[in-house]
Coordinates of C-alpha atoms and ligand atoms in Angstrom, one line a residue:
M1 CA 0.0 0.1 0.0
T2 CA 1.2 3.5 -0.9
G3 CA 0.3 6.7 1.1
Q4 CA 0.3 9.6 -1.3
Y5 CA 1.2 13.0 0.1
D6 CA 1.9 16.5 -1.0
L7 CA 5.0 16.4 1.3
V8 CA 6.8 13.9 3.7
V9 CA 8.9 15.1 6.7
A10 CA 11.6 12.6 7.9
G11 CA 12.1 13.3 11.7
G12 CA 9.8 14.7 14.0
G13 CA 12.3 16.2 16.5
L14 CA 12.7 20.0 17.4
V15 CA 12.9 21.2 13.8
G16 CA 10.9 18.7 11.9
S17 CA 7.9 19.1 14.2
A18 CA 8.0 22.9 14.1
F19 CA 8.2 22.8 10.4
A20 CA 5.3 20.4 9.8
A21 CA 3.1 22.2 12.4
L22 CA 3.7 25.8 11.0
L23 CA 3.3 24.6 7.3
A24 CA 0.2 22.6 8.1
D25 CA -1.4 25.6 9.9
R26 CA -0.5 27.9 7.0
C27 CA -1.5 25.7 4.2
P28 CA -4.4 23.5 5.3
D29 CA -4.9 22.1 1.9
L30 CA -1.6 20.3 2.0
S31 CA -1.4 16.7 3.0
I32 CA 1.7 16.1 5.1
A33 CA 3.1 13.0 6.8
V34 CA 5.7 13.1 9.4
V35 CA 7.9 10.0 10.0
E36 CA 9.6 9.9 13.4
S37 CA 11.8 7.0 14.4
R38 CA 11.6 7.5 18.2
P39 CA 8.3 6.6 19.9
F40 CA 5.9 9.5 20.8
S41 CA 7.4 11.9 23.4
G42 CA 4.3 14.1 24.2
H43 CA 4.2 12.7 27.8
Y44 CA 6.6 15.1 29.5
Q45 CA 8.4 13.8 32.6
D46 CA 8.6 16.7 35.2
S47 CA 9.9 14.9 37.9
E48 CA 13.5 15.5 36.9
F49 CA 15.1 18.1 34.5
D50 CA 15.9 16.9 31.1
P51 CA 19.8 16.9 30.7
R52 CA 19.2 18.4 27.2
V53 CA 18.1 22.0 27.2
V54 CA 18.3 24.7 24.6
A55 CA 18.7 28.6 25.0
L56 CA 15.8 29.9 22.7
T57 CA 16.2 33.4 21.1
E58 CA 13.3 35.7 21.1
T59 CA 12.8 34.9 17.2
S60 CA 12.6 31.1 18.2
R61 CA 10.0 31.7 20.8
Q62 CA 8.0 33.8 18.5
L63 CA 7.8 30.8 16.1
L64 CA 6.6 28.7 19.0
V65 CA 3.9 31.3 19.7
Q66 CA 2.8 31.3 16.1
I67 CA 2.6 27.6 16.1
G68 CA 0.5 27.9 19.3
V69 CA 2.5 25.6 21.5
W70 CA 4.3 28.5 23.6
P71 CA 1.6 28.5 26.3
A72 CA 1.8 24.7 26.8
I73 CA 5.6 24.9 27.1
A74 CA 5.5 28.0 29.4
E75 CA 3.0 26.3 31.4
R76 CA 5.3 23.2 32.2
R77 CA 8.5 25.1 33.0
V78 CA 10.8 27.6 31.3
A79 CA 13.4 29.7 32.6
P80 CA 13.7 33.2 31.3
Y81 CA 17.2 34.9 31.8
T82 CA 17.6 38.5 32.2
H83 CA 21.4 38.6 32.5
M84 CA 24.3 37.2 31.0
S85 CA 28.0 37.2 32.1
V86 CA 30.9 36.0 30.0
W87 CA 34.6 35.6 31.2
D88 CA 37.8 35.0 29.5
A89 CA 38.7 32.0 32.2
D90 CA 42.4 32.5 31.5
G91 CA 42.6 36.3 31.9
T92 CA 40.8 39.2 33.0
G93 CA 38.3 39.8 30.0
F94 CA 34.8 40.2 31.1
I95 CA 31.5 41.2 29.4
E96 CA 28.0 41.4 30.7
F97 CA 24.6 41.9 29.2
D98 CA 21.3 43.0 30.7
S99 CA 17.9 42.8 29.1
S100 CA 17.4 46.3 30.3
D101 CA 20.1 47.3 27.6
V102 CA 17.7 46.7 24.9
G103 CA 14.4 47.4 26.9
A104 CA 13.3 43.7 26.9
L105 CA 12.0 41.6 29.7
C106 CA 14.7 39.0 29.2
L107 CA 17.5 38.0 26.9
G108 CA 15.9 34.5 26.2
H109 CA 14.5 31.4 27.7
I110 CA 16.2 28.1 28.7
V111 CA 13.8 25.3 27.9
E112 CA 14.3 21.6 28.0
N113 CA 14.3 19.7 24.6
S114 CA 11.7 17.2 25.9
N115 CA 9.2 20.1 26.9
I116 CA 9.4 21.7 23.3
V117 CA 9.4 18.3 21.3
G118 CA 6.6 17.0 23.6
A119 CA 4.4 20.2 23.0
L120 CA 5.0 20.2 19.3
Q121 CA 4.4 16.5 18.7
Q122 CA 1.2 16.9 20.6
R123 CA 0.1 19.7 18.3
L124 CA 1.0 17.7 15.2
Q125 CA -1.8 15.0 16.4
Q126 CA -4.2 17.8 16.4
L127 CA -3.8 19.0 12.8
A128 CA -6.3 17.3 10.5
N129 CA -3.8 17.6 7.4
I130 CA -0.9 15.7 9.1
D131 CA -0.5 11.9 9.4
W132 CA 1.9 11.1 12.2
I133 CA 3.8 7.9 11.4
C134 CA 5.7 6.8 14.7
P135 CA 7.8 4.8 15.4
A136 CA 9.1 4.3 11.8
K137 CA 12.3 5.2 10.0
V138 CA 12.8 6.3 6.5
A139 CA 14.9 3.4 5.1
Q140 CA 15.1 4.0 1.2
V141 CA 14.5 7.1 -1.1
E142 CA 14.0 7.1 -4.7
Q143 CA 13.6 10.1 -7.1
Q144 CA 11.8 9.6 -10.3
N145 CA 9.5 11.9 -12.6
N146 CA 9.1 14.8 -10.0
Q147 CA 8.0 12.0 -7.5
I148 CA 9.7 10.9 -4.4
S149 CA 9.1 7.3 -3.5
I150 CA 9.9 6.5 0.2
E151 CA 10.3 3.3 1.9
L152 CA 9.9 2.9 5.6
D153 CA 11.7 0.4 7.8
N154 CA 8.3 -1.3 8.4
S155 CA 8.0 -1.8 4.6
E156 CA 5.4 0.9 4.3
Q157 CA 5.6 2.8 1.0
L158 CA 4.9 6.5 1.0
S159 CA 5.2 9.0 -2.1
S160 CA 5.1 12.7 -2.4
T161 CA 6.5 15.7 -4.5
L162 CA 8.8 16.8 -1.6
L163 CA 10.7 15.1 1.0
V164 CA 11.9 17.3 3.9
A165 CA 14.8 15.8 5.8
A166 CA 14.9 17.1 9.4
D167 CA 16.4 13.7 10.7
G168 CA 19.2 15.4 12.7
A169 CA 23.1 15.5 12.5
L170 CA 23.4 12.1 11.4
S171 CA 20.7 12.2 8.7
S172 CA 20.1 8.9 6.8
V173 CA 18.1 10.9 4.2
R174 CA 21.1 13.1 3.5
D175 CA 23.3 10.1 3.0
L176 CA 20.7 8.1 0.8
C177 CA 20.3 11.0 -1.5
G178 CA 24.0 11.7 -1.9
F179 CA 24.3 15.1 -0.5
Q180 CA 28.0 16.1 -0.2
L181 CA 28.9 16.7 3.4
D182 CA 31.8 18.6 5.1
D183 CA 32.2 16.9 8.4
T184 CA 35.1 18.2 10.6
P185 CA 35.5 17.1 14.3
Y186 CA 36.0 20.1 16.7
G187 CA 38.3 17.8 18.7
H188 CA 36.0 18.7 21.6
S189 CA 33.2 16.6 23.4
A190 CA 30.4 18.3 25.5
I191 CA 29.4 17.0 28.8
V192 CA 25.9 17.9 29.8
A193 CA 23.9 17.3 32.9
T194 CA 22.0 19.3 35.7
V195 CA 23.5 20.3 39.0
R196 CA 22.6 22.0 42.1
C197 CA 24.6 24.8 43.2
Q198 CA 25.1 26.5 46.8
H199 CA 24.0 29.9 45.7
P200 CA 20.9 30.8 43.6
H201 CA 21.7 31.5 39.9
S202 CA 19.7 35.0 39.8
N203 CA 18.4 34.2 36.2
T204 CA 21.7 34.7 34.9
A205 CA 23.2 32.7 32.1
R206 CA 27.2 32.4 32.8
Q207 CA 29.8 31.4 30.4
W208 CA 33.6 30.8 30.8
F209 CA 36.0 30.6 27.8
A210 CA 39.1 28.7 28.7
S211 CA 42.0 27.4 26.3
D212 CA 40.7 23.7 26.8
G213 CA 37.1 24.7 25.9
P214 CA 34.0 26.7 27.1
L215 CA 31.7 26.2 30.0
A216 CA 28.2 27.3 30.1
F217 CA 25.9 27.6 33.2
L218 CA 22.3 27.8 32.1
P219 CA 19.7 28.8 34.8
L220 CA 16.7 26.4 35.3
P221 CA 13.3 27.3 36.8
E222 CA 14.5 26.1 40.1
K223 CA 16.8 28.9 41.5
H224 CA 19.5 26.6 42.5
S225 CA 19.5 24.4 39.6
I226 CA 21.6 24.8 36.6
S227 CA 22.0 23.1 33.2
F228 CA 25.7 23.0 32.2
V229 CA 27.3 22.4 28.9
W230 CA 31.1 21.8 29.3
S231 CA 33.0 21.4 26.1
Q232 CA 36.5 19.9 26.6
R233 CA 39.2 18.3 24.5
E234 CA 38.1 14.7 23.9
Q235 CA 40.7 13.0 26.3
K236 CA 39.9 15.4 29.1
A237 CA 36.1 14.8 28.6
D238 CA 36.7 11.3 29.0
E239 CA 38.5 11.7 32.2
L240 CA 35.9 14.1 33.5
M241 CA 33.1 11.5 32.5
A242 CA 35.2 8.8 34.4
L243 CA 35.3 10.8 37.7
S244 CA 32.9 10.0 40.7
D245 CA 30.0 12.5 41.1
E246 CA 31.8 14.1 44.1
E247 CA 35.1 14.5 42.3
F248 CA 33.2 15.9 39.1
C249 CA 31.3 18.4 41.4
T250 CA 34.8 19.6 42.7
Q251 CA 36.1 20.1 39.3
L252 CA 33.1 21.9 38.1
T253 CA 33.3 24.2 41.1
R254 CA 36.7 25.1 40.2
A255 CA 35.9 25.7 36.5
S256 CA 33.3 28.0 37.5
S257 CA 35.5 29.9 40.0
A258 CA 32.8 28.9 42.5
C259 CA 30.9 31.8 41.4
L260 CA 27.6 30.1 42.7
G261 CA 29.5 28.5 45.6
T262 CA 30.1 24.9 45.5
V263 CA 28.3 22.6 43.0
E264 CA 26.7 20.2 45.5
S265 CA 25.2 17.6 43.1
V266 CA 25.3 16.4 39.6
S267 CA 22.5 14.3 37.7
K268 CA 23.5 11.4 35.3
R269 CA 26.1 13.0 32.9
F270 CA 25.9 12.5 29.2
C271 CA 28.9 13.3 26.7
F272 CA 28.5 14.3 23.1
P273 CA 31.3 14.4 20.4
L274 CA 31.2 17.8 18.7
H275 CA 31.5 18.1 14.9
Q276 CA 31.1 21.0 12.4
R277 CA 28.8 19.6 9.6
H278 CA 27.8 21.5 6.5
T279 CA 26.3 20.2 3.4
S280 CA 27.3 21.8 0.0
D281 CA 23.6 22.1 -1.0
Y282 CA 20.5 22.0 1.1
V283 CA 18.3 21.2 -1.8
Q284 CA 18.0 18.7 -4.7
P285 CA 14.9 18.4 -7.0
G286 CA 12.2 17.1 -4.7
I287 CA 14.4 17.1 -1.6
A288 CA 15.2 19.8 1.1
L289 CA 17.6 19.5 4.3
L290 CA 16.6 21.2 7.3
G291 CA 18.0 22.1 10.7
D292 CA 21.0 19.5 11.8
A293 CA 20.5 17.4 8.8
A294 CA 22.2 20.3 6.8
H295 CA 24.3 22.0 9.5
T296 CA 25.7 21.4 13.1
I297 CA 27.8 23.7 15.0
H298 CA 29.7 24.1 18.3
P299 CA 27.2 24.6 21.1
L300 CA 29.4 27.3 22.5
A301 CA 26.8 30.2 21.6
G302 CA 23.8 27.8 21.9
Q303 CA 22.8 28.6 18.4
G304 CA 21.9 25.1 16.8
V305 CA 18.3 25.0 17.1
N306 CA 17.9 28.7 16.7
L307 CA 19.3 28.3 13.3
G308 CA 17.1 25.4 12.5
F309 CA 14.0 27.4 13.4
K310 CA 15.2 30.0 11.0
D311 CA 15.5 27.5 8.2
V312 CA 11.8 26.6 9.2
I313 CA 10.6 30.0 8.8
A314 CA 12.3 30.4 5.4
L315 CA 11.1 27.2 3.9
V316 CA 7.6 27.4 5.0
D317 CA 7.4 31.0 3.6
E318 CA 8.6 29.6 0.2
L319 CA 6.5 26.6 0.1
Q320 CA 3.3 28.6 1.1
R321 CA 4.2 31.2 -1.8
A322 CA 4.6 28.2 -4.3
S323 CA 1.4 26.5 -3.0
Q324 CA -0.7 29.9 -3.4
R325 CA 0.9 29.9 -6.9
G326 CA 0.3 26.5 -8.0
L327 CA 4.0 25.6 -8.3
P328 CA 5.2 22.0 -7.8
L329 CA 6.6 22.0 -4.1
G330 CA 9.7 20.3 -5.1
D331 CA 10.8 22.6 -8.0
M332 CA 14.2 23.8 -7.9
S333 CA 12.9 27.4 -8.4
V334 CA 11.2 27.1 -5.1
L335 CA 13.8 25.2 -3.0
G336 CA 16.7 27.2 -4.4
R337 CA 15.2 30.4 -2.9
Y338 CA 15.2 28.8 0.5
Q339 CA 18.8 27.6 0.2
R340 CA 20.1 31.2 -1.0
Q341 CA 18.2 32.6 2.1
R342 CA 19.7 30.3 4.9
K343 CA 23.1 29.1 3.7
P344 CA 24.9 32.4 4.1
D345 CA 23.6 32.9 7.7
N346 CA 24.3 29.4 8.7
L347 CA 27.8 29.6 7.3
A348 CA 28.5 33.0 8.9
T349 CA 27.4 31.4 12.3
M350 CA 29.5 28.5 11.8
L351 CA 32.7 30.4 11.0
A352 CA 32.0 32.7 13.9
M353 CA 31.8 29.7 16.3
K354 CA 35.1 28.3 14.8
G355 CA 36.7 31.7 15.1
F356 CA 35.5 31.9 18.9
K357 CA 36.9 28.5 19.5
E358 CA 40.2 29.2 18.1
L359 CA 40.5 32.6 19.6
F360 CA 40.1 31.4 23.0
A361 CA 42.3 28.1 22.4
S362 CA 45.3 30.4 21.6
D363 CA 48.3 30.4 23.7
N364 CA 49.9 33.3 21.9
L365 CA 50.3 36.1 24.6
E366 CA 49.5 38.8 22.2
V367 CA 46.2 37.2 21.2
R368 CA 45.3 36.8 24.8
L369 CA 46.0 40.3 25.7
L370 CA 43.9 41.5 22.6
R371 CA 41.1 39.2 23.4
N372 CA 41.0 40.3 27.2
E373 CA 41.3 44.0 26.1
G374 CA 38.5 43.5 23.4
M375 CA 36.0 42.1 25.8
S376 CA 36.6 44.6 28.5
L377 CA 36.3 47.3 25.8
V378 CA 33.1 46.1 24.3
N379 CA 31.8 46.0 27.8
R380 CA 32.2 49.7 28.0
M381 CA 30.7 50.3 24.6
G382 CA 27.1 50.8 25.3
L383 CA 26.0 50.9 21.5
V384 CA 28.2 48.0 20.4
K385 CA 26.9 45.9 23.3
K386 CA 23.4 46.9 22.5
Q387 CA 23.7 45.6 18.9
L388 CA 25.4 42.4 20.2
V389 CA 22.5 41.6 22.6
R390 CA 19.9 42.3 19.8
Q391 CA 21.9 39.9 17.6
A392 CA 22.1 37.1 20.5
M393 CA 18.4 37.5 20.9
G394 CA 17.9 36.8 17.3
L395 CA 16.3 40.1 16.6
Ligands
FAD1 C1 25.5 19.6 24.0 C2 24.6 20.2 23.1 C3 24.1 21.4 23.6 C4 23.2 22.2 22.8 N1 22.8 23.3 23.2 C5 21.9 24.2 22.4 C6 21.4 25.4 22.9 O1 21.6 25.9 23.8 N2 20.7 26.2 21.7 C7 20.5 25.7 20.6 O2 19.9 26.4 19.8 N3 20.9 24.6 20.2 C8 21.6 23.7 20.9 N4 22.2 22.5 20.8 C9 21.7 22.2 19.4 C10 20.5 21.4 19.2 O3 20.3 20.4 20.2 C11 20.2 21.0 17.7 O4 20.5 22.0 16.9 C12 18.7 20.4 17.7 O5 18.5 19.4 18.4 C13 18.6 20.0 16.0 O6 17.3 19.6 16.0 P1 17.0 18.9 14.7 O7 15.3 18.7 14.9 O8 17.5 19.3 13.4 O9 17.5 17.4 15.0 P2 17.2 16.4 16.1 O10 16.9 17.0 17.5 O11 18.4 15.4 16.2 O12 16.0 15.6 15.7 C14 16.1 14.7 14.7 C15 14.7 13.7 14.7 O13 14.8 12.8 13.6 C16 14.5 11.5 14.0 N5 15.1 10.5 13.1 C17 16.5 10.3 12.8 N6 16.5 9.5 11.8 C18 15.4 9.3 11.2 C19 14.9 8.6 10.2 N7 15.7 7.9 9.3 N8 13.5 8.5 9.8 C20 12.7 9.1 10.7 N9 13.2 10.0 11.7 C21 14.4 10.0 12.1 C22 15.1 11.3 15.6 O14 14.5 10.3 16.2 C23 14.8 12.9 16.0 O15 13.6 13.0 16.6 C24 23.0 21.8 21.3 C25 23.6 20.5 21.0 C26 24.4 19.8 21.8 C27 25.1 18.6 21.3

């Protein structure tokens, strides 16, 4: 049996679900299938914090408002942060931002991944023009005569004029369709978990840049709880993962200069090897890559999903326009416009992250002096700082 759709989305994670929900809402006449390999995660576990969180920019939050899921997300739990402090951990450089610098209520929100995905997947189930196919995996893709044939791992066959791959950093659709990928390991792994600190976090996001990698403390809704992302050279990360909880807390207290007092306890730790990945093209006739399937970047500025959400907005705009004009959705004249809008922005952010990582990894004395001076100088420059804050907020 073959299910015929206007469009199939591979991957119902953060980006794929947001894309499908926004498009289904804007174009109720389109029939859409979303294929997700992991079982439905709409049932949110609120007993413990999810170790995976994202720092959402205002642009990303607005997207979730448009889709209609922000109230449900906010009702569960989110942590708005009003202040951000950034240190050069090997020097004296310091810069701080406050939401009042730009007259905003907060700089962004820290939200658990499972909260966002759960709310989005629940929304997908309510939309009449979406078929939610889960758990199932896209296993084969064939392109012929402006039609895409998709075989799932449960042998079900789907067919559509456009396949949107939002199946994450290790996208199998990207590989099945032969997209050329530049995959460069950063040589870093990121350790993530939730910790409880002696002092309250005061709704402040904190980040330390050290030569062996950045450390971020992201405030959670409970005032002593922090989600951290600690990027370290791979061998050092393995050593930190092997420590007992008590020893790990001591190391983390030291790395954070005990700025929230002692780190008192840590949840189960997870470690992710970090890669910079970017495909030469985001589109082929009948296929479009979205989010991490097209680009993955170092989490040091917490921009991964925020870039993915900007891809969502751009592709939905193009498809809505095409649909109104009666153009085939998989046509390169439609998809090419999406690629032209998104590739420069993603590439620029990727290069900036690489530059940041290298700037702070440098042992060169002059570079270190310059970077310390630079940070402190920017901290005193009201207008430049204002512009930086607006950019970080995705405005
Ligand atoms: C340590 C760390 C910290 C981060 N912190 C931040 C942050 O603060 N802010 C930020 O913006 N970003 C952050 N990111 C990046 C962010 O997590 C990713 O950019 C985001 O998860 C990408 O979403 P996605 O939907 O593209 O991919 P994913 O979240 O990976 O979703 C892909 C989905 O596709 C499904 N799937 C896979 N293969 C198939 C298949 N063949 N068929 C069907 N379904 C399939 C998977 O089950 C999954 O649900 C961080 C990343 C890391 C590693």
